[in-house]
């Protein structure tokens, strides 16, 4: 009996590619491409604009904008990991992705998502020092510390996902090859393995928690202290000014972590798969879009930098 089962498994052919089912609606492919393409272009343009402004404008050479520039660079890479392939799929109808391509997409998505968690923690700590420890801010957040924090974030982001990718690479894929998602996400990909995936799922969950939970707690704690300090300010004007310095960052944090928790905390049930795909759009599509919008539209310094940059460009042309 066991020999028959083993021989049957050996005769199964491993798939050479996966099929991403996207949103399971061929009739809406054109509509999705018309909707998502402008969002992707605005996301890229907005984040690249933030990077250029931070590099070219001397008065934006501060810790807050140094971190913002790195976040914008990360968002351009993060969005480009998923959106171009999805847009091509909408336009051509080709939903296939090679197994190596799927592993690569999963790696870069996981790496950049984890790094963004660290960036948000660093930026929340920066706002905590600026609001709660203003007299010591320049000492505690000098250029050397900024570089160390951002370098540690880039490096740490790759550690947990590298281990997860190693664990998944040990699995055999010899059954169905359809991933019920619009990108190669962890759980939908693991579910296609013909091996027992219990250990891999548990190990991936533990590794993810160890890698991401501390950054979330730092972000949460920082904002708890920030809000507490703002509430202690006597004047209404002072409260509004203090809150305006961190409200933009808080918007990005809420959008990113809120959607992540909904997707990965809800049980893995088929009835919730479509709901999870919708919420996945928040941290893969909307967060990279929200980042440049909230920082440019709600920040006076960025608005002034845009005006000065455009004025210099206009003078050079004419």
PDB file of N, CA and C in Angstrom, residues 16-105:
ATOM      1  N   UNK A  16       6.280  23.701 -13.513  1.00  0.00           N
ATOM      2  CA  UNK A  16       7.380  24.601 -13.881  1.00  0.00           C
ATOM      3  C   UNK A  16       6.982  26.048 -13.659  1.00  0.00           C
ATOM      4  N   UNK A  17       5.692  26.294 -13.421  1.00  0.00           N
ATOM      5  CA  UNK A  17       5.212  27.659 -13.205  1.00  0.00           C
ATOM      6  C   UNK A  17       3.950  27.617 -12.354  1.00  0.00           C
ATOM      7  N   UNK A  18       3.661  28.729 -11.712  1.00  0.00           N
ATOM      8  CA  UNK A  18       2.420  28.896 -10.969  1.00  0.00           C
ATOM      9  C   UNK A  18       1.488  29.805 -11.756  1.00  0.00           C
ATOM     10  N   UNK A  19       0.211  29.711 -11.452  1.00  0.00           N
ATOM     11  CA  UNK A  19      -0.788  30.585 -12.059  1.00  0.00           C
ATOM     12  C   UNK A  19      -1.408  31.437 -10.952  1.00  0.00           C
ATOM     13  N   UNK A  20      -1.246  32.750 -11.071  1.00  0.00           N
ATOM     14  CA  UNK A  20      -1.825  33.672 -10.100  1.00  0.00           C
ATOM     15  C   UNK A  20      -3.245  34.010 -10.545  1.00  0.00           C
ATOM     16  N   UNK A  21      -4.213  33.680  -9.713  1.00  0.00           N
ATOM     17  CA  UNK A  21      -5.614  33.856 -10.098  1.00  0.00           C
ATOM     18  C   UNK A  21      -6.088  35.304  -9.991  1.00  0.00           C
ATOM     19  N   UNK A  22      -5.249  36.177  -9.437  1.00  0.00           N
ATOM     20  CA  UNK A  22      -5.607  37.592  -9.283  1.00  0.00           C
ATOM     21  C   UNK A  22      -6.947  37.719  -8.564  1.00  0.00           C
ATOM     22  N   UNK A  23      -7.938  38.339  -9.238  1.00  0.00           N
ATOM     23  CA  UNK A  23      -9.238  38.558  -8.595  1.00  0.00           C
ATOM     24  C   UNK A  23     -10.338  37.680  -9.190  1.00  0.00           C
ATOM     25  N   UNK A  24      -9.916  36.618  -9.896  1.00  0.00           N
ATOM     26  CA  UNK A  24     -10.853  35.611 -10.415  1.00  0.00           C
ATOM     27  C   UNK A  24     -11.974  36.203 -11.270  1.00  0.00           C
ATOM     28  N   UNK A  25     -11.664  37.227 -12.033  1.00  0.00           N
ATOM     29  CA  UNK A  25     -12.697  37.846 -12.864  1.00  0.00           C
ATOM     30  C   UNK A  25     -12.082  38.348 -14.159  1.00  0.00           C
ATOM     31  N   UNK A  26     -12.201  37.543 -15.207  1.00  0.00           N
ATOM     32  CA  UNK A  26     -11.647  37.928 -16.501  1.00  0.00           C
ATOM     33  C   UNK A  26     -12.405  39.098 -17.118  1.00  0.00           C
ATOM     34  N   UNK A  27     -13.686  39.259 -16.778  1.00  0.00           N
ATOM     35  CA  UNK A  27     -14.495  40.332 -17.347  1.00  0.00           C
ATOM     36  C   UNK A  27     -14.046  41.712 -16.863  1.00  0.00           C
ATOM     37  N   UNK A  28     -13.381  41.760 -15.696  1.00  0.00           N
ATOM     38  CA  UNK A  28     -12.992  43.048 -15.113  1.00  0.00           C
ATOM     39  C   UNK A  28     -11.511  43.361 -15.289  1.00  0.00           C
ATOM     40  N   UNK A  29     -10.805  42.571 -16.108  1.00  0.00           N
ATOM     41  CA  UNK A  29      -9.366  42.775 -16.279  1.00  0.00           C
ATOM     42  C   UNK A  29      -9.058  44.169 -16.817  1.00  0.00           C
ATOM     43  N   UNK A  30      -9.806  44.604 -17.828  1.00  0.00           N
ATOM     44  CA  UNK A  30      -9.571  45.925 -18.410  1.00  0.00           C
ATOM     45  C   UNK A  30      -9.856  47.026 -17.397  1.00  0.00           C
ATOM     46  N   UNK A  31     -10.933  46.859 -16.641  1.00  0.00           N
ATOM     47  CA  UNK A  31     -11.270  47.851 -15.615  1.00  0.00           C
ATOM     48  C   UNK A  31     -10.182  47.940 -14.555  1.00  0.00           C
ATOM     49  N   UNK A  32      -9.661  46.792 -14.129  1.00  0.00           N
ATOM     50  CA  UNK A  32      -8.593  46.776 -13.138  1.00  0.00           C
ATOM     51  C   UNK A  32      -7.339  47.480 -13.673  1.00  0.00           C
ATOM     52  N   UNK A  33      -6.991  47.228 -14.929  1.00  0.00           N
ATOM     53  CA  UNK A  33      -5.800  47.854 -15.500  1.00  0.00           C
ATOM     54  C   UNK A  33      -5.970  49.366 -15.592  1.00  0.00           C
ATOM     55  N   UNK A  34      -7.183  49.826 -15.958  1.00  0.00           N
ATOM     56  CA  UNK A  34      -7.454  51.268 -16.028  1.00  0.00           C
ATOM     57  C   UNK A  34      -7.394  51.903 -14.641  1.00  0.00           C
ATOM     58  N   UNK A  35      -7.793  51.150 -13.627  1.00  0.00           N
ATOM     59  CA  UNK A  35      -7.796  51.658 -12.252  1.00  0.00           C
ATOM     60  C   UNK A  35      -6.405  51.634 -11.629  1.00  0.00           C
ATOM     61  N   UNK A  36      -5.687  50.512 -11.791  1.00  0.00           N
ATOM     62  CA  UNK A  36      -4.423  50.327 -11.088  1.00  0.00           C
ATOM     63  C   UNK A  36      -3.236  51.019 -11.761  1.00  0.00           C
ATOM     64  N   UNK A  37      -3.251  51.146 -13.083  1.00  0.00           N
ATOM     65  CA  UNK A  37      -2.122  51.774 -13.766  1.00  0.00           C
ATOM     66  C   UNK A  37      -1.903  53.222 -13.329  1.00  0.00           C
ATOM     67  N   UNK A  38      -2.937  54.084 -13.298  1.00  0.00           N
ATOM     68  CA  UNK A  38      -2.713  55.453 -12.802  1.00  0.00           C
ATOM     69  C   UNK A  38      -2.227  55.494 -11.354  1.00  0.00           C
ATOM     70  N   UNK A  39      -2.763  54.589 -10.525  1.00  0.00           N
ATOM     71  CA  UNK A  39      -2.328  54.554  -9.123  1.00  0.00           C
ATOM     72  C   UNK A  39      -0.845  54.222  -9.034  1.00  0.00           C
ATOM     73  N   UNK A  40      -0.404  53.250  -9.833  1.00  0.00           N
ATOM     74  CA  UNK A  40       1.013  52.875  -9.829  1.00  0.00           C
ATOM     75  C   UNK A  40       1.892  54.028 -10.319  1.00  0.00           C
ATOM     76  N   UNK A  41       1.463  54.699 -11.382  1.00  0.00           N
ATOM     77  CA  UNK A  41       2.246  55.809 -11.932  1.00  0.00           C
ATOM     78  C   UNK A  41       2.324  56.972 -10.942  1.00  0.00           C
ATOM     79  N   UNK A  42       1.209  57.284 -10.286  1.00  0.00           N
ATOM     80  CA  UNK A  42       1.205  58.353  -9.281  1.00  0.00           C
ATOM     81  C   UNK A  42       2.083  57.970  -8.092  1.00  0.00           C
ATOM     82  N   UNK A  43       2.013  56.696  -7.700  1.00  0.00           N
ATOM     83  CA  UNK A  43       2.851  56.204  -6.593  1.00  0.00           C
ATOM     84  C   UNK A  43       4.332  56.382  -6.905  1.00  0.00           C
ATOM     85  N   UNK A  44       4.741  55.953  -8.100  1.00  0.00           N
ATOM     86  CA  UNK A  44       6.143  56.078  -8.495  1.00  0.00           C
ATOM     87  C   UNK A  44       6.561  57.534  -8.582  1.00  0.00           C
ATOM     88  N   UNK A  45       5.736  58.362  -9.237  1.00  0.00           N
ATOM     89  CA  UNK A  45       6.070  59.776  -9.408  1.00  0.00           C
ATOM     90  C   UNK A  45       6.152  60.485  -8.056  1.00  0.00           C
ATOM     91  N   UNK A  46       5.189  60.210  -7.176  1.00  0.00           N
ATOM     92  CA  UNK A  46       5.171  60.877  -5.875  1.00  0.00           C
ATOM     93  C   UNK A  46       6.362  60.511  -5.015  1.00  0.00           C
ATOM     94  N   UNK A  47       6.696  59.231  -4.951  1.00  0.00           N
ATOM     95  CA  UNK A  47       7.825  58.802  -4.118  1.00  0.00           C
ATOM     96  C   UNK A  47       9.161  59.264  -4.698  1.00  0.00           C
ATOM     97  N   UNK A  48       9.295  59.217  -6.018  1.00  0.00           N
ATOM     98  CA  UNK A  48      10.528  59.704  -6.645  1.00  0.00           C
ATOM     99  C   UNK A  48      10.681  61.202  -6.410  1.00  0.00           C
ATOM    100  N   UNK A  49       9.555  61.938  -6.445  1.00  0.00           N
ATOM    101  CA  UNK A  49       9.594  63.383  -6.167  1.00  0.00           C
ATOM    102  C   UNK A  49      10.093  63.650  -4.749  1.00  0.00           C
ATOM    103  N   UNK A  50       9.596  62.873  -3.782  1.00  0.00           N
ATOM    104  CA  UNK A  50      10.049  63.036  -2.389  1.00  0.00           C
ATOM    105  C   UNK A  50      11.553  62.799  -2.288  1.00  0.00           C
ATOM    106  N   UNK A  51      12.051  61.759  -2.941  1.00  0.00           N
ATOM    107  CA  UNK A  51      13.494  61.451  -2.912  1.00  0.00           C
ATOM    108  C   UNK A  51      14.297  62.610  -3.481  1.00  0.00           C
ATOM    109  N   UNK A  52      13.866  63.143  -4.621  1.00  0.00           N
ATOM    110  CA  UNK A  52      14.578  64.257  -5.266  1.00  0.00           C
ATOM    111  C   UNK A  52      14.584  65.492  -4.365  1.00  0.00           C
ATOM    112  N   UNK A  53      13.441  65.789  -3.755  1.00  0.00           N
ATOM    113  CA  UNK A  53      13.350  66.961  -2.880  1.00  0.00           C
ATOM    114  C   UNK A  53      14.272  66.827  -1.679  1.00  0.00           C
ATOM    115  N   UNK A  54      14.299  65.639  -1.075  1.00  0.00           N
ATOM    116  CA  UNK A  54      15.148  65.427   0.105  1.00  0.00           C
ATOM    117  C   UNK A  54      16.624  65.550  -0.254  1.00  0.00           C
ATOM    118  N   UNK A  55      16.996  65.080  -1.437  1.00  0.00           N
ATOM    119  CA  UNK A  55      18.403  65.133  -1.864  1.00  0.00           C
ATOM    120  C   UNK A  55      18.819  66.554  -2.233  1.00  0.00           C
ATOM    121  N   UNK A  56      17.956  67.286  -2.933  1.00  0.00           N
ATOM    122  CA  UNK A  56      18.351  68.581  -3.501  1.00  0.00           C
ATOM    123  C   UNK A  56      18.175  69.758  -2.551  1.00  0.00           C
ATOM    124  N   UNK A  57      17.245  69.664  -1.602  1.00  0.00           N
ATOM    125  CA  UNK A  57      16.964  70.798  -0.726  1.00  0.00           C
ATOM    126  C   UNK A  57      17.709  70.682   0.597  1.00  0.00           C
ATOM    127  N   UNK A  58      18.564  71.657   0.838  1.00  0.00           N
ATOM    128  CA  UNK A  58      19.429  71.634   2.010  1.00  0.00           C
ATOM    129  C   UNK A  58      18.631  71.651   3.310  1.00  0.00           C
ATOM    130  N   UNK A  59      17.533  72.429   3.336  1.00  0.00           N
ATOM    131  CA  UNK A  59      16.778  72.545   4.589  1.00  0.00           C
ATOM    132  C   UNK A  59      15.976  71.287   4.907  1.00  0.00           C
ATOM    133  N   UNK A  60      15.954  70.321   3.981  1.00  0.00           N
ATOM    134  CA  UNK A  60      15.313  69.031   4.263  1.00  0.00           C
ATOM    135  C   UNK A  60      16.327  67.972   4.705  1.00  0.00           C
ATOM    136  N   UNK A  61      17.568  68.386   4.907  1.00  0.00           N
ATOM    137  CA  UNK A  61      18.597  67.454   5.371  1.00  0.00           C
ATOM    138  C   UNK A  61      18.536  67.330   6.889  1.00  0.00           C
ATOM    139  N   UNK A  62      17.436  66.780   7.362  1.00  0.00           N
ATOM    140  CA  UNK A  62      17.204  66.546   8.785  1.00  0.00           C
ATOM    141  C   UNK A  62      16.870  65.071   8.974  1.00  0.00           C
ATOM    142  N   UNK A  63      16.950  64.559  10.208  1.00  0.00           N
ATOM    143  CA  UNK A  63      16.639  63.138  10.424  1.00  0.00           C
ATOM    144  C   UNK A  63      15.267  62.727   9.897  1.00  0.00           C
ATOM    145  N   UNK A  64      14.248  63.554  10.134  1.00  0.00           N
ATOM    146  CA  UNK A  64      12.892  63.209   9.712  1.00  0.00           C
ATOM    147  C   UNK A  64      12.823  62.997   8.203  1.00  0.00           C
ATOM    148  N   UNK A  65      13.434  63.887   7.427  1.00  0.00           N
ATOM    149  CA  UNK A  65      13.354  63.791   5.967  1.00  0.00           C
ATOM    150  C   UNK A  65      14.370  62.792   5.417  1.00  0.00           C
ATOM    151  N   UNK A  66      15.422  62.546   6.151  1.00  0.00           N
ATOM    152  CA  UNK A  66      16.344  61.472   5.773  1.00  0.00           C
ATOM    153  C   UNK A  66      15.616  60.130   5.820  1.00  0.00           C
ATOM    154  N   UNK A  67      14.857  59.910   6.897  1.00  0.00           N
ATOM    155  CA  UNK A  67      14.075  58.680   7.008  1.00  0.00           C
ATOM    156  C   UNK A  67      12.962  58.642   5.962  1.00  0.00           C
ATOM    157  N   UNK A  68      12.338  59.792   5.713  1.00  0.00           N
ATOM    158  CA  UNK A  68      11.273  59.859   4.717  1.00  0.00           C
ATOM    159  C   UNK A  68      11.794  59.539   3.317  1.00  0.00           C
ATOM    160  N   UNK A  69      12.987  60.034   2.997  1.00  0.00           N
ATOM    161  CA  UNK A  69      13.586  59.733   1.701  1.00  0.00           C
ATOM    162  C   UNK A  69      13.858  58.249   1.529  1.00  0.00           C
ATOM    163  N   UNK A  70      14.346  57.612   2.587  1.00  0.00           N
ATOM    164  CA  UNK A  70      14.574  56.168   2.531  1.00  0.00           C
ATOM    165  C   UNK A  70      13.259  55.407   2.415  1.00  0.00           C
ATOM    166  N   UNK A  71      12.230  55.879   3.121  1.00  0.00           N
ATOM    167  CA  UNK A  71      10.918  55.227   3.036  1.00  0.00           C
ATOM    168  C   UNK A  71      10.353  55.347   1.620  1.00  0.00           C
ATOM    169  N   UNK A  72      10.527  56.507   0.995  1.00  0.00           N
ATOM    170  CA  UNK A  72      10.036  56.704  -0.371  1.00  0.00           C
ATOM    171  C   UNK A  72      10.779  55.809  -1.353  1.00  0.00           C
ATOM    172  N   UNK A  73      12.089  55.668  -1.163  1.00  0.00           N
ATOM    173  CA  UNK A  73      12.852  54.763  -2.022  1.00  0.00           C
ATOM    174  C   UNK A  73      12.374  53.328  -1.839  1.00  0.00           C
ATOM    175  N   UNK A  74      12.121  52.933  -0.592  1.00  0.00           N
ATOM    176  CA  UNK A  74      11.615  51.588  -0.323  1.00  0.00           C
ATOM    177  C   UNK A  74      10.254  51.382  -0.988  1.00  0.00           C
ATOM    178  N   UNK A  75       9.381  52.409  -0.915  1.00  0.00           N
ATOM    179  CA  UNK A  75       8.039  52.281  -1.479  1.00  0.00           C
ATOM    180  C   UNK A  75       8.077  52.106  -2.997  1.00  0.00           C
ATOM    181  N   UNK A  76       9.023  52.759  -3.691  1.00  0.00           N
ATOM    182  CA  UNK A  76       9.131  52.582  -5.137  1.00  0.00           C
ATOM    183  C   UNK A  76       9.515  51.141  -5.461  1.00  0.00           C
ATOM    184  N   UNK A  77      10.427  50.577  -4.683  1.00  0.00           N
ATOM    185  CA  UNK A  77      10.830  49.181  -4.891  1.00  0.00           C
ATOM    186  C   UNK A  77       9.706  48.236  -4.501  1.00  0.00           C
ATOM    187  N   UNK A  78       9.052  48.529  -3.392  1.00  0.00           N
ATOM    188  CA  UNK A  78       7.982  47.686  -2.847  1.00  0.00           C
ATOM    189  C   UNK A  78       6.823  47.582  -3.829  1.00  0.00           C
ATOM    190  N   UNK A  79       6.400  48.731  -4.341  1.00  0.00           N
ATOM    191  CA  UNK A  79       5.292  48.745  -5.286  1.00  0.00           C
ATOM    192  C   UNK A  79       5.670  48.051  -6.591  1.00  0.00           C
ATOM    193  N   UNK A  80       6.927  48.216  -7.021  1.00  0.00           N
ATOM    194  CA  UNK A  80       7.378  47.623  -8.289  1.00  0.00           C
ATOM    195  C   UNK A  80       7.564  46.115  -8.195  1.00  0.00           C
ATOM    196  N   UNK A  81       7.599  45.591  -6.993  1.00  0.00           N
ATOM    197  CA  UNK A  81       7.713  44.140  -6.819  1.00  0.00           C
ATOM    198  C   UNK A  81       6.445  43.415  -7.251  1.00  0.00           C
ATOM    199  N   UNK A  82       5.305  44.075  -7.123  1.00  0.00           N
ATOM    200  CA  UNK A  82       4.020  43.429  -7.366  1.00  0.00           C
ATOM    201  C   UNK A  82       3.266  44.022  -8.558  1.00  0.00           C
ATOM    202  N   UNK A  83       3.197  45.347  -8.625  1.00  0.00           N
ATOM    203  CA  UNK A  83       2.301  45.999  -9.568  1.00  0.00           C
ATOM    204  C   UNK A  83       2.617  45.745 -11.043  1.00  0.00           C
ATOM    205  N   UNK A  84       3.873  45.844 -11.513  1.00  0.00           N
ATOM    206  CA  UNK A  84       4.120  45.647 -12.957  1.00  0.00           C
ATOM    207  C   UNK A  84       3.643  44.289 -13.467  1.00  0.00           C
ATOM    208  N   UNK A  85       3.943  43.209 -12.720  1.00  0.00           N
ATOM    209  CA  UNK A  85       3.501  41.890 -13.173  1.00  0.00           C
ATOM    210  C   UNK A  85       1.985  41.796 -13.194  1.00  0.00           C
ATOM    211  N   UNK A  86       1.332  42.384 -12.192  1.00  0.00           N
ATOM    212  CA  UNK A  86      -0.124  42.336 -12.136  1.00  0.00           C
ATOM    213  C   UNK A  86      -0.741  43.135 -13.292  1.00  0.00           C
ATOM    214  N   UNK A  87      -0.165  44.285 -13.615  1.00  0.00           N
ATOM    215  CA  UNK A  87      -0.672  45.090 -14.722  1.00  0.00           C
ATOM    216  C   UNK A  87      -0.500  44.369 -16.060  1.00  0.00           C
ATOM    217  N   UNK A  88       0.649  43.712 -16.237  1.00  0.00           N
ATOM    218  CA  UNK A  88       0.872  42.927 -17.458  1.00  0.00           C
ATOM    219  C   UNK A  88      -0.150  41.805 -17.559  1.00  0.00           C
ATOM    220  N   UNK A  89      -0.456  41.185 -16.419  1.00  0.00           N
ATOM    221  CA  UNK A  89      -1.451  40.106 -16.392  1.00  0.00           C
ATOM    222  C   UNK A  89      -2.826  40.621 -16.804  1.00  0.00           C
ATOM    223  N   UNK A  90      -3.189  41.811 -16.314  1.00  0.00           N
ATOM    224  CA  UNK A  90      -4.479  42.396 -16.680  1.00  0.00           C
ATOM    225  C   UNK A  90      -4.550  42.703 -18.173  1.00  0.00           C
ATOM    226  N   UNK A  91      -3.442  43.183 -18.735  1.00  0.00           N
ATOM    227  CA  UNK A  91      -3.446  43.614 -20.127  1.00  0.00           C
ATOM    228  C   UNK A  91      -3.331  42.458 -21.109  1.00  0.00           C
ATOM    229  N   UNK A  92      -2.571  41.427 -20.743  1.00  0.00           N
ATOM    230  CA  UNK A  92      -2.320  40.312 -21.671  1.00  0.00           C
ATOM    231  C   UNK A  92      -3.147  39.074 -21.358  1.00  0.00           C
ATOM    232  N   UNK A  93      -3.632  38.963 -20.128  1.00  0.00           N
ATOM    233  CA  UNK A  93      -4.358  37.766 -19.725  1.00  0.00           C
ATOM    234  C   UNK A  93      -3.456  36.626 -19.302  1.00  0.00           C
ATOM    235  N   UNK A  94      -2.125  36.819 -19.364  1.00  0.00           N
ATOM    236  CA  UNK A  94      -1.168  35.784 -18.966  1.00  0.00           C
ATOM    237  C   UNK A  94      -0.938  35.856 -17.461  1.00  0.00           C
ATOM    238  N   UNK A  95      -1.414  34.861 -16.744  1.00  0.00           N
ATOM    239  CA  UNK A  95      -1.316  34.868 -15.283  1.00  0.00           C
ATOM    240  C   UNK A  95      -0.194  33.988 -14.750  1.00  0.00           C
ATOM    241  N   UNK A  96       0.597  33.423 -15.616  1.00  0.00           N
ATOM    242  CA  UNK A  96       1.652  32.504 -15.175  1.00  0.00           C
ATOM    243  C   UNK A  96       2.851  33.259 -14.642  1.00  0.00           C
ATOM    244  N   UNK A  97       3.520  32.644 -13.701  1.00  0.00           N
ATOM    245  CA  UNK A  97       4.782  33.148 -13.161  1.00  0.00           C
ATOM    246  C   UNK A  97       5.646  31.934 -12.845  1.00  0.00           C
ATOM    247  N   UNK A  98       6.890  31.974 -13.236  1.00  0.00           N
ATOM    248  CA  UNK A  98       7.774  30.834 -12.996  1.00  0.00           C
ATOM    249  C   UNK A  98       7.954  30.615 -11.499  1.00  0.00           C
ATOM    250  N   UNK A  99       8.327  29.389 -11.145  1.00  0.00           N
ATOM    251  CA  UNK A  99       8.530  29.090  -9.725  1.00  0.00           C
ATOM    252  C   UNK A  99       9.646  29.950  -9.143  1.00  0.00           C
ATOM    253  N   UNK A 100      10.754  30.087  -9.892  1.00  0.00           N
ATOM    254  CA  UNK A 100      11.841  30.950  -9.423  1.00  0.00           C
ATOM    255  C   UNK A 100      11.386  32.398  -9.321  1.00  0.00           C
ATOM    256  N   UNK A 101      10.566  32.834 -10.285  1.00  0.00           N
ATOM    257  CA  UNK A 101      10.037  34.194 -10.233  1.00  0.00           C
ATOM    258  C   UNK A 101       9.125  34.386  -9.035  1.00  0.00           C
ATOM    259  N   UNK A 102       8.368  33.349  -8.704  1.00  0.00           N
ATOM    260  CA  UNK A 102       7.465  33.413  -7.550  1.00  0.00           C
ATOM    261  C   UNK A 102       8.268  33.497  -6.252  1.00  0.00           C
ATOM    262  N   UNK A 103       9.320  32.703  -6.149  1.00  0.00           N
ATOM    263  CA  UNK A 103      10.184  32.769  -4.967  1.00  0.00           C
ATOM    264  C   UNK A 103      10.838  34.150  -4.858  1.00  0.00           C
ATOM    265  N   UNK A 104      11.263  34.689  -5.988  1.00  0.00           N
ATOM    266  CA  UNK A 104      11.903  36.009  -5.983  1.00  0.00           C
ATOM    267  C   UNK A 104      10.907  37.081  -5.548  1.00  0.00           C
ATOM    268  N   UNK A 105       9.676  37.009  -6.062  1.00  0.00           N
ATOM    269  CA  UNK A 105       8.668  37.993  -5.675  1.00  0.00           C
ATOM    270  C   UNK A 105       8.353  37.889  -4.186  1.00  0.00           C
TER     271      UNK A 105
END
